[in-house]
Amino acid sequence: MRVLTPLLVIFVLGVQKSGASSDDLIYGYECQNSRCVKVELDAQNFQKAISLPVCRLFCSGSVPGTIWPRPSGLVNFDSYMLAVDTETIEFQLPSFSKQAHLWDESKNRFMRLLYSGVPNKNVLRKGGRQLKVLVELKSIVDDVLPKLTLDTDESYSLQISSANNSAATATISASSYFGARHGLETLSQLLIYDDIRREIQILARADIDDAPAFKWRGLLLDTSRNFFSVKSIKRTLDAMAMVKLNTFHWHITDSHSFPLEVKSQPELYKLGAYSPRKVYSHVEVAEIVEYGRVRGIRVMPEFDAPAHVGEGWQHKDMLACFNAQPWKNYCVEPPCGQLDPTVEELYPVLEDIYREMFDLFDPDVFHMGGDEVSVDCWNSSKRIQNWMLEKGWTLNETDFIRLWAHFQNEALIRVDTVAQSQQPLITLWTSHLTQVPYIDDYLDKERYIIQIWTTKGDNKIRDILKRGFRVIISNYDALYFDCGGPGWVNDGSNWCSPYIGWQTVYDNDLDTIAGEYKSQVMGAEAAIWSEQIDEFTVDSRFWPRASALAERLWSNPKESWRQAEARMLYHRQLLIDREIGAESMQPEWCFQNENQCPINAYDAKF
């Protein structure tokens, strides 16, 4: 890696004379001791002044400070910038006909991102170097629509070169569409707007090798408690693509509403949606899935069962404790509802739901929920009690877990029926079913992935890992982004308060959580359960905290959040420039005056 000198001088090559003067801008920046220092411009220093984006690019040590997440491999670059003629950018992309729309949209998105930081395209200076973007797939790839799976190679390499006054060339090499897409994302973060010279600039030379530390890098969004428009979901996918998150976990339904069109069971969404306008049609779901694919994101559906069902099912006589009161006796929040596993007619309905989900999503991993099943709910049903007693079972917890396992096995048979020979991996939430001894009795480590939502220090995590199960980490003390707010079923704060800062997210080390079983950790997800969040507040609840998770999952840094703070502040501004309503982190003064705000900024350890 290249080591930068304490006082960095940036050379800008191929720049035309400007009509701008120090009257147009008051401040520029110098890199001093690896920090960007604001300086007042005057006639003497204006021509050699650098803008804040240029300074942040070079002044963050051995990795360009405008890239988020930080590359995990070798990085080498020179401290020279080239002005780019944005009107002559040329792309050479793979020529697979079935992938053509993916490459076309990736190119169009790249150009949109290029201009996102430019306040007015009309002020861009004309001229500069031509930029040629070459994308090469290293291995032989069949002309098929690419699908992101757990076996997909998402690595890439990026080389930027230039010679004399010739065009600059950015070459991206990857083994898959998804890796190449990540390379384009990194390249977009190396093209910056210099507000002093009013031009787009790029590094004159760079070499980057990059690959993710974890296969599963996700966000969960619950669209049942509050409905989210297709537009807001796409905006979330846009931001995910910026930071190379690759899994959108769509918790579509719950007891509160059933907003998914199921053509074979229309009663579910017609009765269960908040209104006819708040239903995701097949066309819209397909559109979201494809929108995610273009951006390197799998859209994984969850159909949570046997608990967390209610609205939409009320006429089917397949529920227990639907909207029972007082609700606190039957479930964790209103309205209550659980499927009745003893009703044989239930399973063909589930098969219809699964079939349409698989047709729409084609998932390589399917989430079957399994969260917060209430024994008291089932025990309130005479039909369920009689069924269990007729089988010679008792009405104690052990046999209610047995009933739960019966449901899970019957439901899995229906999943496998609609998946045919695919047999997807199944994810379940941590629950009583994943505890000892039930996990040994009822779950197969080769088939099930367990998603951890308890605290990072919970001993039950170790019980799951030592039995060989793969896990996805969503420990609520770091990764539940709805935590922190007023109570909504009582006074005080909500159940998982306090608010979780980005620093906690960044330092949530999965290797530490798993210990010697870290090879079984597939990755992590941050979750938004939407009781108190809707599409108008979702941006600020996800971002920029989800970006902190993205760097943890892509780079798995050894350093703490403190070493990433300046880059995070710049990245948050990039989110805003790209129309993501990310939460403010500090006064803008702190953004412009690096390392002047932390109370311990000048302690020896920093």
Coordinates of C-alpha atoms in Angstrom, one line a residue, residues 47-285:
Q47 CA -4.3 27.5 -7.8
K48 CA -2.9 24.7 -5.7
A49 CA -5.8 24.4 -3.3
I50 CA -7.7 21.1 -3.1
S51 CA -11.3 20.5 -2.4
L52 CA -12.6 18.5 0.6
P53 CA -13.5 15.4 -1.5
V54 CA -10.0 15.4 -3.0
C55 CA -8.5 15.8 0.4
R56 CA -10.6 13.0 1.9
L57 CA -9.7 10.7 -1.0
F58 CA -6.0 11.0 -0.3
C59 CA -5.7 11.9 3.3
S60 CA -7.1 8.8 5.0
G61 CA -3.9 6.7 4.9
S62 CA -3.4 3.7 2.7
V63 CA -6.9 3.5 1.3
P64 CA -8.8 6.2 -0.6
G65 CA -11.1 7.8 2.0
T66 CA -14.0 8.2 -0.4
I67 CA -14.6 4.4 -0.6
W68 CA -17.1 2.7 1.6
P69 CA -16.9 -0.1 2.6
R70 CA -13.1 -0.1 2.9
P71 CA -11.5 -2.6 0.4
S72 CA -10.4 -5.8 2.1
G73 CA -7.4 -6.6 -0.1
L74 CA -4.4 -4.8 -1.5
V75 CA -4.7 -1.1 -2.5
N76 CA -2.1 0.9 -4.3
F77 CA -2.6 4.4 -5.8
D78 CA -0.7 7.6 -6.7
S79 CA -1.4 11.1 -5.5
Y80 CA -2.4 12.5 -9.0
M81 CA -5.8 13.4 -10.2
L82 CA -7.1 13.7 -13.8
A83 CA -9.9 15.9 -15.0
V84 CA -12.6 13.7 -16.8
D85 CA -14.6 14.7 -19.8
T86 CA -18.0 13.3 -18.6
E87 CA -19.5 13.6 -22.1
T88 CA -17.0 11.1 -23.7
I89 CA -17.1 8.3 -21.1
E90 CA -17.0 5.0 -23.0
F91 CA -18.0 1.6 -21.7
Q92 CA -16.9 -1.8 -22.9
L93 CA -19.2 -4.4 -21.2
P94 CA -19.8 -8.1 -21.6
S95 CA -22.0 -8.9 -24.6
F96 CA -24.3 -11.6 -23.2
S97 CA -27.8 -11.0 -24.6
K98 CA -29.7 -12.4 -21.6
Q99 CA -27.7 -10.1 -19.3
A100 CA -27.9 -7.0 -21.6
H101 CA -30.5 -5.2 -19.5
L102 CA -28.4 -5.7 -16.3
W103 CA -25.3 -4.2 -17.9
D104 CA -27.3 -1.4 -19.5
E105 CA -28.9 -0.4 -16.2
S106 CA -25.6 -0.7 -14.4
K107 CA -24.1 1.7 -16.9
N108 CA -27.0 4.1 -16.6
R109 CA -26.9 4.0 -12.8
F110 CA -23.2 4.7 -12.9
M111 CA -23.7 7.8 -14.9
R112 CA -26.5 9.0 -12.6
L113 CA -24.2 8.5 -9.6
L114 CA -21.4 10.4 -11.4
Y115 CA -23.5 13.6 -11.4
S116 CA -25.1 13.1 -7.9
G117 CA -22.5 15.3 -6.2
V118 CA -22.6 18.1 -8.8
P119 CA -24.9 20.9 -7.7
N120 CA -25.4 22.2 -11.3
K121 CA -24.2 20.3 -14.4
N122 CA -24.2 23.6 -16.3
V123 CA -21.2 24.8 -14.3
L124 CA -19.0 21.8 -15.1
R125 CA -16.0 22.8 -17.0
K126 CA -15.7 21.4 -20.5
G127 CA -12.9 19.1 -21.6
G128 CA -10.6 16.8 -19.7
R129 CA -9.5 13.2 -20.4
Q130 CA -11.7 10.6 -21.9
L131 CA -12.5 7.8 -19.5
K132 CA -12.8 4.2 -20.8
V133 CA -14.5 1.7 -18.5
L134 CA -13.7 -1.9 -19.4
V135 CA -15.5 -4.8 -17.6
E136 CA -14.0 -8.3 -18.0
L137 CA -15.4 -11.5 -16.7
K138 CA -12.4 -13.8 -16.0
S139 CA -14.2 -17.1 -16.2
I140 CA -16.4 -18.5 -18.9
V141 CA -20.0 -17.4 -18.0
D142 CA -23.0 -18.9 -19.7
D143 CA -25.5 -16.5 -21.3
V144 CA -28.0 -16.9 -18.5
L145 CA -29.6 -14.4 -16.1
P146 CA -27.2 -14.4 -13.1
K147 CA -28.5 -15.4 -9.7
L148 CA -26.8 -14.5 -6.5
T149 CA -26.3 -17.6 -4.3
L150 CA -24.1 -18.6 -1.4
D151 CA -21.5 -19.9 -3.9
T152 CA -21.3 -16.7 -6.0
D153 CA -17.8 -15.2 -6.2
E154 CA -18.3 -11.4 -5.5
S155 CA -14.7 -10.5 -5.7
Y156 CA -13.3 -8.0 -8.2
S157 CA -10.2 -6.1 -9.1
L158 CA -10.0 -2.5 -10.3
Q159 CA -7.1 -0.9 -12.2
I160 CA -7.0 2.7 -13.2
S161 CA -4.2 3.8 -15.6
S162 CA -3.3 6.7 -17.8
A163 CA -0.3 7.6 -20.0
N164 CA 0.7 11.1 -21.0
N165 CA -2.3 12.9 -22.5
S166 CA -4.2 9.7 -23.5
A167 CA -7.5 8.5 -22.2
A168 CA -7.7 7.2 -18.6
T169 CA -8.7 3.5 -18.5
A170 CA -10.6 1.8 -15.6
T171 CA -10.5 -2.0 -16.0
I172 CA -12.7 -4.1 -13.8
S173 CA -12.1 -7.9 -13.7
A174 CA -14.4 -10.3 -11.9
S175 CA -15.7 -13.8 -12.0
S176 CA -19.4 -12.9 -11.9
Y177 CA -21.8 -10.1 -12.8
F178 CA -22.1 -9.4 -9.1
G179 CA -18.4 -8.9 -8.5
A180 CA -18.1 -6.7 -11.6
R181 CA -21.1 -4.6 -10.3
H182 CA -19.2 -4.1 -7.0
G183 CA -16.2 -2.9 -9.0
L184 CA -18.4 -0.3 -10.8
E185 CA -19.6 0.8 -7.4
T186 CA -16.1 1.4 -6.1
L187 CA -15.1 3.2 -9.3
S188 CA -18.1 5.6 -8.9
Q189 CA -16.7 6.5 -5.4
L190 CA -13.3 7.3 -6.9
L191 CA -14.9 9.8 -9.3
I192 CA -15.4 13.0 -7.4
Y193 CA -16.6 16.6 -8.0
D194 CA -13.9 19.2 -7.3
D195 CA -15.9 22.3 -6.4
I196 CA -12.8 24.5 -6.7
R197 CA -12.1 23.6 -10.4
R198 CA -15.7 22.7 -11.1
E199 CA -14.9 19.4 -12.8
I200 CA -15.1 15.6 -12.2
Q201 CA -11.8 14.1 -11.3
I202 CA -10.4 10.6 -11.0
L203 CA -7.2 9.0 -9.7
A204 CA -4.5 8.9 -12.4
R205 CA -3.5 5.4 -11.2
A206 CA -4.9 2.9 -8.8
D207 CA -4.9 -0.9 -8.2
I208 CA -7.5 -2.5 -5.9
D209 CA -8.2 -6.1 -5.1
D210 CA -11.4 -6.6 -3.1
A211 CA -13.7 -9.3 -1.8
P212 CA -16.2 -9.6 1.0
A213 CA -15.4 -11.2 4.3
F214 CA -18.9 -12.6 4.7
K215 CA -21.3 -14.1 2.2
W216 CA -24.5 -12.8 3.8
R217 CA -24.8 -9.0 4.2
G218 CA -28.3 -7.9 4.7
L219 CA -31.1 -5.7 5.9
L220 CA -34.5 -6.8 7.1
L221 CA -37.6 -4.6 6.5
D222 CA -41.0 -5.4 8.0
T223 CA -43.7 -4.2 5.6
S224 CA -46.7 -5.6 7.6
R225 CA -46.9 -3.4 10.6
N226 CA -46.6 -0.4 8.4
F227 CA -46.8 -0.5 4.6
F228 CA -43.8 0.7 2.5
S229 CA -44.3 1.9 -1.1
V230 CA -42.4 0.3 -3.9
K231 CA -40.6 3.5 -4.4
S232 CA -39.3 3.5 -0.8
I233 CA -38.2 -0.1 -1.0
K234 CA -36.3 0.7 -4.2
R235 CA -34.6 3.6 -2.4
T236 CA -33.5 1.2 0.3
L237 CA -32.1 -1.1 -2.4
D238 CA -30.2 1.9 -4.0
A239 CA -28.5 2.6 -0.7
M240 CA -27.7 -1.0 -0.1
A241 CA -26.0 -1.2 -3.5
M242 CA -23.8 1.8 -2.6
V243 CA -22.3 -0.2 0.3
K244 CA -22.3 -3.6 -1.3
L245 CA -25.0 -5.1 1.0
N246 CA -26.3 -8.1 -0.9
T247 CA -29.5 -9.4 0.9
F248 CA -32.8 -7.7 1.3
H249 CA -34.8 -9.8 3.8
W250 CA -38.4 -9.0 3.1
H251 CA -40.6 -9.7 6.1
I252 CA -43.7 -9.2 4.1
T253 CA -46.6 -10.4 6.3
D254 CA -47.4 -10.6 10.0
S255 CA -50.5 -10.6 12.2
H256 CA -51.1 -6.9 11.5
S257 CA -51.6 -7.1 7.7
F258 CA -51.2 -9.4 4.7
P259 CA -50.1 -7.0 1.9
L260 CA -48.9 -9.7 -0.6
E261 CA -51.1 -10.7 -3.6
V262 CA -51.6 -14.4 -3.5
K263 CA -53.7 -15.2 -6.6
S264 CA -54.7 -18.7 -5.5
Q265 CA -55.8 -17.4 -2.1
P266 CA -57.1 -13.9 -2.8
E267 CA -59.0 -13.7 0.5
L268 CA -55.7 -13.4 2.4
Y269 CA -54.8 -10.0 0.9
K270 CA -58.3 -8.7 0.2
L271 CA -59.1 -9.1 3.9
G272 CA -55.6 -8.7 5.3
A273 CA -54.3 -5.6 3.6
Y274 CA -54.7 -2.2 5.2
S275 CA -56.4 -1.0 1.9
P276 CA -56.5 -2.2 -1.7
R277 CA -53.8 0.4 -2.5
K278 CA -51.5 -1.3 0.1
V279 CA -50.9 -4.6 -1.6
Y280 CA -47.8 -5.7 -3.4
S281 CA -48.9 -7.2 -6.7
H282 CA -47.0 -9.9 -8.6
V283 CA -45.9 -7.3 -11.1
E284 CA -44.5 -5.1 -8.3
V285 CA -42.8 -7.9 -6.5

